[in-house]
Amino acid sequence: MKNCSEKKPEHSNCSIRHILDRFGDKWSILIISILGHVGKQRFNELNQQIGDISQKMLTVTLRSLEADGLISRKLYPEIPPRVEYELTDLGRSLLPHIEQLAEWAAKHMDCILKNRAEYAQSKTG
């Protein structure tokens, strides 16, 4: 494994950077979590569960997750066309790690919010 802290041209091949680029967006982890807990979902079902995502952003995020092999997309040749999304084995293997991160965030959220408020106050006063 390459040392990701080295400031050399190889940093573009650093695995953690590639992964964080995907999950650093606002929606990927949420979509994986929904599919992991609810199972197969149609586009509109996902859109309704998330609520505040645009159709374009949902489409872009689903395509990116599909390109990474984390979700599968199945098109049914019906009128109107029906498309379902679900986690692949690779996506399911990521789910426990996302759940651990969510548990950590829930456990420490009060402390983080307190620290942010103290930091903001120290910068203004």
mmCIF file of C-alpha atoms in Angstrom:
data_model
loop_
_atom_site.group_PDB
_atom_site.id
_atom_site.type_symbol
_atom_site.label_atom_id
_atom_site.label_comp_id
_atom_site.label_asym_id
_atom_site.label_seq_id
_atom_site.Cartn_x
_atom_site.Cartn_y
_atom_site.Cartn_z
ATOM 1 C CA MET A 1 0.000 0.000 0.000
ATOM 2 C CA LYS A 2 1.301 3.420 -0.855
ATOM 3 C CA ASN A 3 1.940 5.899 1.906
ATOM 4 C CA CYS A 4 -0.870 8.410 1.408
ATOM 5 C CA SER A 5 0.857 11.107 3.415
ATOM 6 C CA GLU A 6 3.751 11.319 0.997
ATOM 7 C CA LYS A 7 3.576 14.389 -1.211
ATOM 8 C CA LYS A 8 4.453 12.675 -4.436
ATOM 9 C CA PRO A 9 2.599 12.160 -7.712
ATOM 10 C CA GLU A 10 1.470 8.736 -6.459
ATOM 11 C CA HIS A 11 -1.062 10.381 -4.109
ATOM 12 C CA SER A 12 -3.677 10.157 -6.843
ATOM 13 C CA ASN A 13 -3.545 6.344 -6.519
ATOM 14 C CA CYS A 14 -4.095 6.364 -2.752
ATOM 15 C CA SER A 15 -7.011 4.042 -1.949
ATOM 16 C CA ILE A 16 -8.312 6.045 1.014
ATOM 17 C CA ARG A 17 -8.519 9.205 -1.096
ATOM 18 C CA HIS A 18 -10.557 7.400 -3.750
ATOM 19 C CA ILE A 19 -12.952 6.048 -1.134
ATOM 20 C CA LEU A 20 -13.300 9.348 0.715
ATOM 21 C CA ASP A 21 -13.972 11.136 -2.558
ATOM 22 C CA ARG A 22 -17.008 8.901 -3.006
ATOM 23 C CA PHE A 23 -18.291 9.098 0.556
ATOM 24 C CA GLY A 24 -17.390 12.713 1.118
ATOM 25 C CA ASP A 25 -20.488 13.695 -0.815
ATOM 26 C CA LYS A 26 -23.763 14.367 0.938
ATOM 27 C CA TRP A 27 -25.786 11.403 -0.284
ATOM 28 C CA SER A 28 -23.786 8.201 -0.883
ATOM 29 C CA ILE A 29 -23.665 6.970 2.701
ATOM 30 C CA LEU A 30 -27.351 7.751 3.189
ATOM 31 C CA ILE A 31 -28.333 5.824 0.053
ATOM 32 C CA ILE A 32 -26.205 2.826 1.043
ATOM 33 C CA SER A 33 -27.732 2.897 4.513
ATOM 34 C CA ILE A 34 -31.300 3.031 3.169
ATOM 35 C CA LEU A 35 -30.716 0.199 0.721
ATOM 36 C CA GLY A 36 -29.015 -1.807 3.449
ATOM 37 C CA HIS A 37 -31.920 -1.492 5.858
ATOM 38 C CA VAL A 38 -34.915 -1.400 3.528
ATOM 39 C CA GLY A 39 -33.687 -3.535 0.641
ATOM 40 C CA LYS A 40 -34.551 -3.041 -3.022
ATOM 41 C CA GLN A 41 -35.900 0.390 -3.815
ATOM 42 C CA ARG A 42 -37.228 2.089 -6.878
ATOM 43 C CA PHE A 43 -35.948 5.535 -7.791
ATOM 44 C CA ASN A 44 -39.036 7.351 -6.500
ATOM 45 C CA GLU A 45 -39.027 5.345 -3.272
ATOM 46 C CA LEU A 46 -35.452 6.416 -2.602
ATOM 47 C CA ASN A 47 -36.288 9.986 -3.539
ATOM 48 C CA GLN A 48 -39.207 10.020 -1.075
ATOM 49 C CA GLN A 49 -37.176 8.463 1.740
ATOM 50 C CA ILE A 50 -34.365 10.970 1.369
ATOM 51 C CA GLY A 51 -36.694 13.893 0.856
ATOM 52 C CA ASP A 52 -34.412 16.834 0.154
ATOM 53 C CA ILE A 53 -32.370 15.470 -2.751
ATOM 54 C CA SER A 54 -32.978 16.619 -6.308
ATOM 55 C CA GLN A 55 -33.748 14.006 -8.944
ATOM 56 C CA LYS A 56 -30.581 14.985 -10.792
ATOM 57 C CA MET A 57 -28.389 14.558 -7.708
ATOM 58 C CA LEU A 58 -30.021 11.222 -6.885
ATOM 59 C CA THR A 59 -29.383 10.042 -10.449
ATOM 60 C CA VAL A 60 -25.739 11.158 -10.333
ATOM 61 C CA THR A 61 -25.168 9.516 -6.948
ATOM 62 C CA LEU A 62 -26.826 6.250 -7.968
ATOM 63 C CA ARG A 63 -24.723 6.112 -11.137
ATOM 64 C CA SER A 64 -21.535 6.703 -9.159
ATOM 65 C CA LEU A 65 -22.399 3.990 -6.637
ATOM 66 C CA GLU A 66 -23.249 1.636 -9.492
ATOM 67 C CA ALA A 67 -19.956 2.441 -11.235
ATOM 68 C CA ASP A 68 -18.108 1.541 -8.021
ATOM 69 C CA GLY A 69 -19.997 -1.744 -7.830
ATOM 70 C CA LEU A 70 -21.688 -0.868 -4.538
ATOM 71 C CA ILE A 71 -25.235 -1.004 -5.884
ATOM 72 C CA SER A 72 -26.888 -2.797 -8.758
ATOM 73 C CA ARG A 73 -29.524 -1.388 -11.063
ATOM 74 C CA LYS A 74 -32.125 -3.659 -12.615
ATOM 75 C CA LEU A 75 -34.287 -2.359 -15.444
ATOM 76 C CA TYR A 76 -37.580 -4.141 -16.095
ATOM 77 C CA PRO A 77 -38.783 -3.763 -19.694
ATOM 78 C CA GLU A 78 -42.273 -2.587 -18.817
ATOM 79 C CA ILE A 79 -44.328 0.446 -19.692
ATOM 80 C CA PRO A 80 -43.618 2.617 -17.861
ATOM 81 C CA PRO A 81 -40.109 1.265 -17.244
ATOM 82 C CA ARG A 82 -39.408 0.077 -13.715
ATOM 83 C CA VAL A 83 -35.918 0.315 -12.232
ATOM 84 C CA GLU A 84 -34.843 -1.130 -8.901
ATOM 85 C CA TYR A 85 -31.664 -0.508 -6.970
ATOM 86 C CA GLU A 86 -30.114 -2.728 -4.329
ATOM 87 C CA LEU A 87 -26.796 -3.227 -2.607
ATOM 88 C CA THR A 88 -24.312 -5.628 -4.113
ATOM 89 C CA ASP A 89 -22.225 -7.935 -1.937
ATOM 90 C CA LEU A 90 -19.546 -5.255 -1.965
ATOM 91 C CA GLY A 91 -22.051 -2.636 -0.834
ATOM 92 C CA ARG A 92 -23.341 -4.915 1.918
ATOM 93 C CA SER A 93 -19.771 -5.426 3.132
ATOM 94 C CA LEU A 94 -19.525 -1.663 3.651
ATOM 95 C CA LEU A 95 -22.734 -1.392 5.666
ATOM 96 C CA PRO A 96 -21.309 -2.448 9.074
ATOM 97 C CA HIS A 97 -18.621 0.224 8.777
ATOM 98 C CA ILE A 98 -21.199 2.891 7.977
ATOM 99 C CA GLU A 99 -23.261 1.737 10.955
ATOM 100 C CA GLN A 100 -20.206 1.986 13.224
ATOM 101 C CA LEU A 101 -19.561 5.512 11.997
ATOM 102 C CA ALA A 102 -23.225 6.426 12.593
ATOM 103 C CA GLU A 103 -23.054 5.007 16.128
ATOM 104 C CA TRP A 104 -19.877 6.972 16.817
ATOM 105 C CA ALA A 105 -21.489 10.152 15.488
ATOM 106 C CA ALA A 106 -24.615 9.672 17.613
ATOM 107 C CA LYS A 107 -22.539 8.955 20.720
ATOM 108 C CA HIS A 108 -20.329 12.028 20.296
ATOM 109 C CA MET A 109 -22.673 14.540 18.637
ATOM 110 C CA ASP A 110 -23.414 16.515 21.816
ATOM 111 C CA CYS A 111 -19.704 16.874 22.551
ATOM 112 C CA ILE A 112 -18.923 17.920 18.984
ATOM 113 C CA LEU A 113 -21.704 20.527 18.971
ATOM 114 C CA LYS A 114 -20.493 21.868 22.322
ATOM 115 C CA ASN A 115 -16.924 22.083 20.998
ATOM 116 C CA ARG A 116 -18.089 23.881 17.861
ATOM 117 C CA ALA A 117 -20.028 26.415 19.890
ATOM 118 C CA GLU A 118 -17.055 27.021 22.191
ATOM 119 C CA TYR A 119 -14.749 27.392 19.209
ATOM 120 C CA ALA A 120 -17.096 29.839 17.482
ATOM 121 C CA GLN A 121 -17.410 31.850 20.691
ATOM 122 C CA SER A 122 -13.630 31.976 21.147
ATOM 123 C CA LYS A 123 -13.225 33.340 17.609
ATOM 124 C CA THR A 124 -15.842 36.066 18.053
ATOM 125 C CA GLY A 125 -15.126 37.223 21.543
#
